Short mmCIF file of C-alpha atoms in Angstrom, two decimals:
data_model
loop_
_atom_site.label_atom_id
_atom_site.label_comp_id
_atom_site.label_asym_id
_atom_site.label_seq_id
_atom_site.Cartn_x
_atom_site.Cartn_y
_atom_site.Cartn_z
CA MET X 254 -15.09 4.95 -23.09
CA LYS X 255 -13.95 2.57 -20.34
CA LYS X 256 -10.80 3.66 -18.52
CA GLU X 257 -7.69 1.58 -19.05
CA ILE X 258 -7.15 -0.53 -15.93
CA VAL X 259 -3.38 -0.04 -15.84
CA ALA X 260 -1.26 2.55 -17.65
CA ASN X 261 2.54 2.45 -17.30
CA GLY X 262 2.13 0.05 -14.41
CA ILE X 263 -0.14 2.44 -12.46
CA HIS X 264 -3.67 1.32 -11.62
CA ASN X 265 -6.68 3.54 -12.05
CA TYR X 266 -9.30 3.26 -9.32
CA THR X 267 -12.98 2.45 -9.12
CA PRO X 268 -15.22 5.55 -9.07
CA PRO X 269 -16.48 6.15 -5.51
CA GLU X 270 -20.10 6.24 -6.68
CA GLU X 271 -19.76 2.58 -7.77
CA TYR X 272 -18.55 1.39 -4.37
CA VAL X 273 -20.37 -1.65 -2.93
CA PRO X 274 -20.11 -2.14 0.87
CA PRO X 275 -19.22 -5.62 2.16
CA LYS X 276 -22.19 -7.75 3.19
CA SER X 277 -20.70 -9.30 6.33
CA PRO X 278 -21.25 -7.28 9.55
CA GLN X 279 -17.96 -8.67 10.88
CA VAL X 280 -16.08 -7.46 7.81
CA GLN X 281 -17.86 -4.09 7.98
CA LYS X 282 -16.73 -3.65 11.59
CA HIS X 283 -13.17 -4.67 10.75
CA LEU X 284 -13.13 -2.28 7.79
CA GLU X 285 -14.16 0.63 10.02
CA TRP X 286 -11.31 -0.27 12.38
CA PHE X 287 -8.83 -0.58 9.50
CA MET X 288 -9.73 2.85 8.13
CA GLY X 289 -8.73 4.32 11.50
CA LEU X 290 -5.15 3.01 11.16
CA LYS X 291 -4.36 5.65 8.51
CA LEU X 292 -0.71 4.76 7.78
CA GLY X 293 0.58 1.56 6.17
CA PHE X 294 4.19 0.41 5.66
CA MET X 295 4.16 -0.87 2.07
CA MET X 296 7.07 -2.87 0.62
CA HIS X 297 7.87 -4.21 -2.86
CA TRP X 298 10.68 -6.75 -2.63
CA ALA X 299 11.76 -9.72 -4.73
CA PRO X 300 14.97 -11.07 -6.34
CA GLY X 301 14.59 -8.74 -9.34
CA CYS X 302 15.62 -5.86 -7.08
CA GLN X 303 19.24 -6.88 -7.78
CA LEU X 304 18.84 -5.52 -11.31
CA GLY X 305 17.57 -2.14 -10.11
CA THR X 306 14.65 -2.14 -12.53
CA TYR X 307 10.86 -2.17 -12.38
CA GLU X 308 9.44 -5.15 -10.55
CA SER X 309 7.89 -7.71 -12.94
CA TRP X 310 6.81 -5.25 -15.62
CA PRO X 311 9.88 -5.57 -17.91
CA LEU X 312 8.84 -9.19 -18.51
CA SER X 313 5.69 -7.98 -20.31
CA ASP X 314 6.52 -7.07 -23.91
CA GLY X 315 3.17 -5.33 -24.17
CA ASP X 316 4.49 -2.83 -21.61
CA ALA X 317 8.05 -2.70 -22.98
CA ALA X 318 7.85 0.93 -24.15
CA TRP X 319 8.18 2.14 -20.56
CA SER X 320 9.03 -0.90 -18.46
CA GLN X 321 12.17 -1.97 -20.31
CA GLU X 322 13.79 1.47 -20.22
CA ASP X 323 16.36 0.13 -17.72
CA PHE X 324 17.29 -2.81 -19.96
CA THR X 325 20.42 -1.14 -21.34
CA TRP X 326 23.17 -3.69 -20.72
CA ALA X 327 22.07 -6.46 -23.10
CA PRO X 328 19.30 -7.33 -25.60
CA ALA X 329 15.86 -7.39 -23.98
CA GLU X 330 15.53 -11.18 -24.15
CA VAL X 331 18.85 -11.61 -22.34
CA CYS X 332 17.83 -9.09 -19.69
CA LYS X 333 14.49 -10.83 -19.19
CA GLN X 334 16.17 -14.20 -18.69
CA GLN X 335 18.53 -12.64 -16.16
CA TYR X 336 15.49 -11.25 -14.37
CA TRP X 337 13.86 -14.70 -14.27
CA ASP X 338 17.11 -16.17 -12.94
CA ALA X 339 17.66 -13.52 -10.26
CA ASN X 340 16.37 -15.94 -7.62
CA LYS X 341 19.57 -17.96 -8.06
CA THR X 342 21.70 -15.08 -6.71
CA PHE X 343 19.28 -13.52 -4.21
CA ASN X 344 20.88 -13.65 -0.77
CA PRO X 345 19.83 -10.64 1.36
CA VAL X 346 21.94 -11.61 4.37
CA LYS X 347 21.36 -8.26 6.11
CA PHE X 348 17.59 -8.83 6.25
CA ASP X 349 16.33 -8.19 9.78
CA ALA X 350 12.56 -8.48 10.15
CA ALA X 351 12.65 -7.21 13.74
CA ALA X 352 14.57 -4.09 12.71
CA TRP X 353 12.05 -3.32 9.97
CA ALA X 354 9.17 -3.75 12.41
CA GLU X 355 10.91 -1.53 14.98
CA LEU X 356 11.42 1.18 12.36
CA ALA X 357 7.80 1.00 11.22
CA SER X 358 6.54 1.25 14.79
CA GLU X 359 8.83 4.17 15.66
CA CYS X 360 7.76 6.04 12.53
CA GLY X 361 4.05 5.78 13.31
CA PHE X 362 2.95 3.06 10.89
CA LYS X 363 -0.01 0.93 11.95
CA TYR X 364 -0.05 -1.87 9.36
CA LEU X 365 2.23 -3.76 6.96
CA LEU X 366 1.42 -4.20 3.26
CA PHE X 367 4.02 -6.58 1.83
CA THR X 368 4.32 -8.21 -1.60
CA THR X 369 3.91 -11.93 -0.94
CA LYS X 370 3.96 -12.39 -4.73
CA HIS X 371 4.17 -9.86 -7.56
CA HIS X 372 3.25 -10.50 -11.21
CA ASP X 373 6.57 -12.26 -11.86
CA GLY X 374 5.26 -15.15 -9.75
CA PHE X 375 8.14 -15.30 -7.28
CA CYS X 376 6.77 -16.18 -3.84
CA MET X 377 8.34 -14.50 -0.81
CA TYR X 378 6.76 -17.16 1.40
CA ASP X 379 7.03 -20.94 1.75
CA THR X 380 4.45 -22.19 -0.73
CA LYS X 381 3.97 -25.81 -1.77
CA THR X 382 2.64 -24.80 -5.21
CA THR X 383 5.96 -23.90 -6.86
CA ASP X 384 9.74 -23.98 -6.35
CA TYR X 385 9.98 -20.41 -7.63
CA LYS X 386 10.08 -19.11 -4.06
CA ILE X 387 12.33 -17.61 -1.43
CA THR X 388 12.60 -20.97 0.33
CA GLY X 389 13.33 -22.86 -2.89
CA PRO X 390 16.59 -24.80 -3.31
CA ASP X 391 17.71 -22.53 -6.17
CA CYS X 392 17.69 -19.47 -3.90
CA PRO X 393 20.83 -19.06 -1.75
CA PHE X 394 18.75 -17.41 0.97
CA HIS X 395 16.73 -20.59 1.56
CA THR X 396 19.13 -21.67 4.36
CA HIS X 397 18.62 -18.46 6.37
CA PRO X 398 16.64 -18.84 9.65
CA ASP X 399 14.12 -16.29 8.32
CA ALA X 400 14.09 -17.57 4.74
CA ASP X 401 10.29 -17.47 4.85
CA VAL X 402 10.35 -13.69 4.62
CA VAL X 403 6.58 -13.28 4.87
CA GLY X 404 6.43 -15.44 7.98
CA ALA X 405 9.28 -13.51 9.62
CA LEU X 406 7.74 -10.13 8.83
CA TYR X 407 4.27 -11.07 10.00
CA ARG X 408 5.74 -12.42 13.26
CA GLU X 409 7.76 -9.28 14.02
CA PHE X 410 5.22 -6.71 12.86
CA ARG X 411 2.52 -8.37 14.97
CA ARG X 412 4.86 -8.21 17.97
CA LYS X 413 4.87 -4.45 17.49
CA GLY X 414 1.08 -4.38 17.31
CA LEU X 415 0.82 -3.69 13.58
CA ALA X 416 -1.95 -5.13 11.43
CA ILE X 417 -1.31 -7.28 8.34
CA SER X 418 -2.37 -6.42 4.78
CA THR X 419 -1.37 -9.19 2.36
CA TYR X 420 -0.42 -8.10 -1.16
CA PHE X 421 -1.00 -10.89 -3.70
CA SER X 422 -0.87 -10.72 -7.50
CA LYS X 423 -3.74 -12.39 -9.35
CA PRO X 424 -1.71 -12.73 -12.58
CA ASP X 425 1.34 -15.01 -12.33
CA TRP X 426 3.61 -14.75 -15.36
CA HIS X 427 5.81 -17.60 -14.16
CA SER X 428 2.94 -20.08 -13.96
CA PRO X 429 2.70 -22.47 -16.93
CA TYR X 430 -1.07 -22.21 -16.52
CA TYR X 431 -1.09 -18.43 -17.17
CA TRP X 432 1.73 -17.76 -19.61
CA ALA X 433 1.63 -21.28 -21.02
CA PRO X 434 4.93 -22.05 -22.85
CA GLN X 435 3.22 -24.29 -25.43
CA PHE X 436 1.52 -21.19 -26.87
CA GLY X 437 4.76 -19.25 -27.34
CA THR X 438 5.70 -15.92 -25.85
CA ALA X 439 3.07 -13.79 -24.16
CA PRO X 440 2.37 -10.64 -26.19
CA THR X 441 0.68 -8.78 -23.30
CA ARG X 442 0.25 -8.88 -19.53
CA ASN X 443 -2.84 -11.08 -20.02
CA VAL X 444 -3.16 -14.85 -20.25
CA ASN X 445 -1.52 -16.01 -23.51
CA TYR X 446 -4.19 -18.46 -24.65
CA ASP X 447 -7.94 -18.46 -25.21
CA VAL X 448 -9.56 -19.43 -21.92
CA ASN X 449 -12.71 -20.63 -23.69
CA GLU X 450 -10.72 -22.92 -25.99
CA HIS X 451 -8.61 -24.33 -23.15
CA PRO X 452 -10.89 -24.42 -20.09
CA GLU X 453 -8.94 -27.30 -18.49
CA LEU X 454 -5.73 -25.21 -18.50
CA TRP X 455 -7.50 -22.19 -17.04
CA GLU X 456 -9.06 -24.38 -14.36
CA LYS X 457 -5.56 -25.47 -13.33
CA TYR X 458 -4.67 -21.80 -12.97
CA VAL X 459 -7.77 -21.12 -10.87
CA GLN X 460 -6.93 -24.01 -8.53
CA PHE X 461 -3.27 -22.92 -8.38
CA THR X 462 -4.33 -19.39 -7.38
CA HIS X 463 -6.87 -20.61 -4.83
CA GLU X 464 -4.27 -22.84 -3.20
CA GLN X 465 -1.78 -19.97 -2.86
CA ILE X 466 -4.43 -17.73 -1.29
CA ARG X 467 -5.47 -20.64 0.96
CA GLU X 468 -1.87 -21.04 2.14
CA LEU X 469 -1.52 -17.35 2.96
CA CYS X 470 -4.83 -17.32 4.81
CA THR X 471 -4.17 -20.55 6.72
CA ASN X 472 -0.46 -20.67 7.59
CA TYR X 473 0.28 -17.08 8.61
CA GLY X 474 -2.16 -16.08 11.33
CA GLN X 475 -4.78 -13.36 11.08
CA ILE X 476 -4.87 -11.56 7.74
CA ASP X 477 -6.59 -8.22 8.16
CA VAL X 478 -6.64 -7.37 4.44
CA LEU X 479 -6.23 -9.50 1.32
CA TRP X 480 -4.93 -6.89 -1.14
CA LEU X 481 -5.23 -8.21 -4.70
CA ASP X 482 -3.26 -6.57 -7.49
CA GLY X 483 -3.53 -7.13 -11.24
CA GLY X 484 -6.95 -5.72 -12.01
CA TRP X 485 -6.90 -7.00 -15.59
CA VAL X 486 -7.52 -10.53 -14.28
CA ARG X 487 -11.30 -10.33 -14.22
CA PRO X 488 -14.21 -12.16 -15.87
CA ASP X 489 -15.02 -9.37 -18.33
CA ASN X 490 -11.45 -9.27 -19.69
CA LEU X 491 -10.75 -12.35 -21.87
CA GLY X 492 -12.76 -14.50 -19.47
CA GLN X 493 -10.07 -14.39 -16.77
CA ASP X 494 -12.38 -15.45 -13.96
CA ILE X 495 -10.45 -16.86 -10.99
CA ARG X 496 -13.74 -17.31 -9.07
CA LEU X 497 -12.47 -15.05 -6.32
CA GLY X 498 -15.70 -15.16 -4.33
CA GLN X 499 -15.35 -18.92 -3.93
CA ILE X 500 -11.97 -18.81 -2.18
CA VAL X 501 -12.76 -15.63 -0.22
CA GLU X 502 -15.94 -17.07 1.22
CA GLU X 503 -14.12 -20.32 2.03
CA MET X 504 -11.54 -18.37 4.04
CA ARG X 505 -14.14 -16.17 5.71
CA ALA X 506 -16.05 -19.30 6.73
CA THR X 507 -12.93 -20.89 8.24
CA THR X 508 -9.72 -19.10 9.23
CA GLN X 509 -10.40 -15.44 8.38
CA PRO X 510 -13.99 -14.39 9.22
CA GLN X 511 -13.04 -10.72 9.56
CA MET X 512 -10.89 -10.50 6.42
CA ILE X 513 -11.24 -7.35 4.33
CA VAL X 514 -10.69 -7.93 0.60
CA CYS X 515 -9.47 -5.36 -1.87
CA GLU X 516 -9.78 -6.62 -5.46
CA ARG X 517 -8.37 -3.50 -7.02
CA THR X 518 -10.30 -1.75 -9.83
CA CYS X 519 -12.78 -4.61 -10.17
CA GLY X 520 -15.66 -3.13 -8.17
CA GLY X 521 -18.36 -5.18 -6.52
CA GLU X 522 -18.50 -6.86 -3.14
CA TYR X 523 -14.83 -7.88 -3.06
CA GLU X 524 -13.38 -4.41 -3.46
CA ASN X 525 -14.00 -3.36 0.14
CA PHE X 526 -11.98 -0.18 -0.30
CA ILE X 527 -10.74 1.62 -3.41
CA THR X 528 -7.07 2.25 -4.11
CA PRO X 529 -5.83 5.34 -5.95
CA GLU X 530 -2.21 4.68 -6.96
CA LYS X 531 0.41 7.43 -6.90
CA THR X 532 -2.38 9.97 -6.70
CA VAL X 533 -4.75 11.51 -4.15
CA PRO X 534 -8.40 12.25 -5.00
CA ASP X 535 -9.27 15.92 -5.50
CA THR X 536 -12.08 15.82 -2.96
CA ALA X 537 -12.93 14.17 0.34
CA LEU X 538 -14.57 10.76 -0.11
CA THR X 539 -17.21 9.13 2.08
CA VAL X 540 -16.31 5.56 0.99
CA PRO X 541 -13.29 3.62 2.32
CA TRP X 542 -10.12 4.26 0.33
CA GLU X 543 -6.35 3.98 0.49
CA THR X 544 -3.74 5.75 -1.60
CA CYS X 545 -0.65 3.66 -2.31
CA THR X 546 2.37 5.68 -3.27
CA THR X 547 6.12 5.80 -2.82
CA VAL X 548 8.72 7.37 -0.53
CA GLY X 549 10.94 7.55 -3.60
CA GLN X 550 9.93 7.72 -7.24
CA LYS X 551 9.52 3.98 -7.79
CA PHE X 552 7.75 1.10 -6.05
CA SER X 553 10.68 -1.24 -6.72
CA PHE X 554 14.31 -0.71 -5.75
CA HIS X 555 16.34 1.51 -8.07
CA TYR X 556 19.94 2.41 -7.34
CA THR X 557 19.35 5.98 -8.54
CA ASP X 558 16.03 6.66 -6.79
CA HIS X 559 15.32 10.03 -5.14
CA PHE X 560 13.26 10.27 -1.96
CA LYS X 561 10.65 12.62 -0.56
CA SER X 562 11.61 14.65 2.50
CA GLY X 563 9.95 14.24 5.89
CA ARG X 564 8.05 17.48 5.30
CA GLN X 565 6.73 16.22 1.96
CA LEU X 566 5.60 12.96 3.59
CA VAL X 567 3.77 14.81 6.37
CA HIS X 568 1.99 17.07 3.87
CA LEU X 569 1.06 14.02 1.78
CA LEU X 570 -0.34 12.29 4.87
CA LEU X 571 -2.39 15.36 5.78
CA ASP X 572 -3.77 15.56 2.24
CA VAL X 573 -4.86 11.92 2.37
CA VAL X 574 -6.27 11.84 5.90
CA SER X 575 -8.18 15.12 5.54
CA LYS X 576 -9.99 13.52 2.59
CA GLY X 577 -10.86 10.40 4.59
CA GLY X 578 -8.27 7.95 3.29
CA ASN X 579 -5.41 5.76 4.45
CA LEU X 580 -1.87 6.17 3.14
CA ALA X 581 0.12 3.05 2.18
CA LEU X 582 3.63 4.43 1.84
CA ASN X 583 6.03 2.21 -0.12
CA ILE X 584 9.71 1.74 0.66
CA ALA X 585 11.67 -0.76 -1.46
CA PRO X 586 14.41 -2.74 0.35
CA GLN X 587 17.88 -3.09 -1.13
CA PRO X 588 19.20 -6.40 -2.51
CA ASP X 589 21.27 -6.90 0.66
CA GLY X 590 18.23 -6.68 2.94
CA LEU X 591 18.81 -3.17 4.29
CA LEU X 592 16.51 -0.21 3.66
CA PRO X 593 17.81 2.80 1.69
CA ALA X 594 19.27 5.21 4.26
CA PRO X 595 17.78 8.42 2.73
CA ALA X 596 14.31 6.87 2.72
CA GLU X 597 14.69 5.68 6.30
CA ARG X 598 15.76 9.18 7.34
CA SER X 599 12.63 10.70 5.80
CA LEU X 600 10.40 8.14 7.53
CA ARG X 601 12.00 8.95 10.89
CA GLU X 602 11.37 12.65 10.29
CA MET X 603 7.71 11.92 9.60
CA GLY X 604 7.61 9.71 12.70
CA ALA X 605 8.96 12.51 14.88
CA TRP X 606 6.11 14.72 13.68
CA LEU X 607 3.52 11.99 14.32
CA LYS X 608 4.70 11.58 17.91
CA LEU X 609 3.47 15.13 18.53
CA PHE X 610 0.44 15.25 16.27
CA GLY X 611 -0.72 11.67 15.74
CA GLN X 612 -3.78 12.16 17.93
CA GLY X 613 -5.25 14.26 15.13
CA ILE X 614 -4.41 11.62 12.49
CA TYR X 615 -5.29 8.15 13.79
CA ASN X 616 -8.92 7.09 14.23
CA THR X 617 -10.21 10.35 12.77
CA HIS X 618 -12.91 11.12 10.20
CA ILE X 619 -13.44 13.79 7.59
CA CYS X 620 -14.46 17.20 8.84
CA ALA X 621 -15.90 19.89 6.58
CA PRO X 622 -14.49 21.94 4.92
CA TYR X 623 -11.84 19.14 4.80
CA PHE X 624 -8.98 21.25 3.44
CA GLU X 625 -8.18 24.80 2.40
CA GLU X 626 -4.98 26.56 1.39
CA ARG X 627 -2.37 25.31 3.91
CA LEU X 628 -5.13 23.97 6.19
CA PHE X 629 -6.25 20.37 6.73
CA TYR X 630 -9.10 19.26 9.02
CA THR X 631 -9.95 16.01 10.80
CA ARG X 632 -12.23 15.14 13.70
CA THR X 633 -13.33 12.58 16.25
CA ASP X 634 -16.65 12.58 18.12
CA GLU X 635 -15.42 15.07 20.72
CA ARG X 636 -12.67 17.04 18.99
CA ALA X 637 -11.78 18.66 15.71
CA TYR X 638 -8.20 19.10 14.52
CA ALA X 639 -6.76 21.71 12.20
CA PHE X 640 -3.27 21.50 10.71
CA TYR X 641 -1.38 24.40 9.17
CA ALA X 642 1.26 23.29 6.65
CA TYR X 643 4.60 25.08 6.82
CA ASP X 644 7.03 26.02 4.08
CA GLU X 645 10.68 25.04 4.55
CA VAL X 646 10.98 27.80 7.15
CA PRO X 647 8.08 27.57 9.64
CA ALA X 648 6.07 30.76 10.10
CA LEU X 649 2.59 31.42 11.49
CA PRO X 650 0.31 34.40 10.97
CA GLY X 651 -0.70 36.39 14.03
CA LYS X 652 -4.33 35.39 13.45
CA LEU X 653 -5.49 32.19 11.80
CA THR X 654 -9.09 31.76 10.64
CA LEU X 655 -10.58 28.27 10.51
CA HIS X 656 -13.90 27.54 8.83
CA LEU X 657 -15.74 25.36 11.32
CA SER X 658 -19.43 25.63 12.08
CA GLN X 659 -19.40 23.48 15.23
CA PRO X 660 -19.37 25.34 18.57
CA ILE X 661 -15.87 25.25 20.11
CA ALA X 662 -15.20 25.13 23.86
CA SER X 663 -11.40 25.43 23.82
CA VAL X 664 -8.36 25.37 21.54
CA ARG X 665 -4.92 23.90 22.31
CA CYS X 666 -1.65 23.96 20.37
CA MET X 667 -0.66 20.29 20.14
CA ARG X 668 3.08 21.07 19.96
CA THR X 669 3.39 23.33 23.02
CA GLY X 670 0.29 22.35 25.00
CA GLN X 671 -0.73 26.02 25.27
CA THR X 672 -4.41 26.97 25.48
CA LEU X 673 -5.10 29.59 22.82
CA HIS X 674 -7.47 32.55 22.76
CA PHE X 675 -10.04 32.44 19.96
CA ARG X 676 -13.16 34.14 18.61
CA GLN X 677 -16.02 32.29 16.98
CA GLY X 678 -18.94 33.41 14.83
CA ASP X 679 -20.52 33.07 11.38
CA GLY X 680 -18.97 29.65 10.78
CA GLU X 681 -15.45 30.85 11.56
CA VAL X 682 -13.01 30.29 14.41
CA THR X 683 -10.16 32.82 14.57
CA LEU X 684 -7.15 31.76 16.61
CA ASP X 685 -4.81 34.25 18.29
CA LEU X 686 -1.30 32.93 17.62
CA ASP X 687 0.83 35.91 18.68
CA CYS X 688 1.80 34.16 21.92
CA LEU X 689 2.90 30.94 20.23
CA PRO X 690 6.68 30.38 20.21
CA MET X 691 8.10 29.11 16.91
CA GLY X 692 11.06 27.27 18.40
CA GLY X 693 10.63 23.58 17.65
CA ALA X 694 8.00 24.10 14.95
CA PHE X 695 8.40 21.89 11.87
CA TYR X 696 6.46 20.60 8.84
CA ALA X 697 2.93 21.49 10.07
CA GLU X 698 1.31 22.94 13.18
CA GLY X 699 -1.58 21.14 14.81
CA PHE X 700 -4.47 22.61 16.78
CA GLU X 701 -6.89 20.58 18.90
CA LEU X 702 -10.37 22.09 19.16
CA THR X 703 -12.64 20.68 21.84
CA LEU X 704 -16.24 20.69 20.67
CA SER X 705 -18.87 22.05 23.05
#
């Protein structure tokens, strides 16, 4: 039985054995570079955040059982209309793109993954295809100097040296070419008419989508990744073929020759890496992949959200990187343009850890045995790294045995800089840790092993 593409708003992911590498050598090279970045600053933000509910999903009656659980203040149809109209009150006057970029850089992030448009169709950039946009006259924020939020973020994040991954939703529930009003309400997240019976209407949607992608890939500088959400929009599901290859190859032949494409869950040559959502694979993978998950419990802003601690974020990062993946870590901005203070605090805690141990995270590869109880391994060409995850109160054993078959020349504690005594044999490296002071230890210890 074929897996459901999306359940409760969470995407499944393409099996690694079905992965198809990109054909372009330039894209292959860029993909290898991208997989060395390891940590992405993901953000879901749109006018609907004012309601403190799921982003976009409550508009889909086919997903109402879970997505409309926050619609408690009025009948569902009233709540949905208020969601659609949220652009008319969206005025995040405390938005500061430079401050967000500074935070991301300080906390060790290497790329931005921002929602230029979610399924609700609201564009956070200055498109010419619709007035349902952040720069539209109905939106109070349109007079702000940085009203083109995407443009402001890309400018400031690039100034900090971060790469750009462009989130774009293939379905657009606001478009009259997708949820066409002449056919009544849309019963599901899919197109609400028969594509084969109305090919001219679907063609308008294809051209609409191509033009939006063209704008993003032409007006906003280098796009390192085009990250396409909405995996149910695909040729083998109700004929929803947006002819993605056509627009991708146009962009690669003109403005974006290096552009990585991630058409989530669809497989084939335009899913250049696979994307587990809110989960981490059980084993190390040899294909490119990125887990997208949340600092809190939700991707979108909720007033009552609870956030992971810095220690939990570090352990999550170690789990992902030791298995060969990147971590896109989502933080949802508030309606006023600030970031939730508890989430920001956790990110800074993770960033403090990365300042000491990032050398064993960035630009590393998988290293057998990958992970064991409390232990996580990575490596470069010349060094292996082993991380020991702490409980709330840091404590190390007197001896720590690592399972590494490569000959080791020396071992250094990354936190203190001390050279450690060790014994090696029979595929094991045993470190002597009795001399290691615990003052200043937090979240996880890191050991650098120089290969001989």
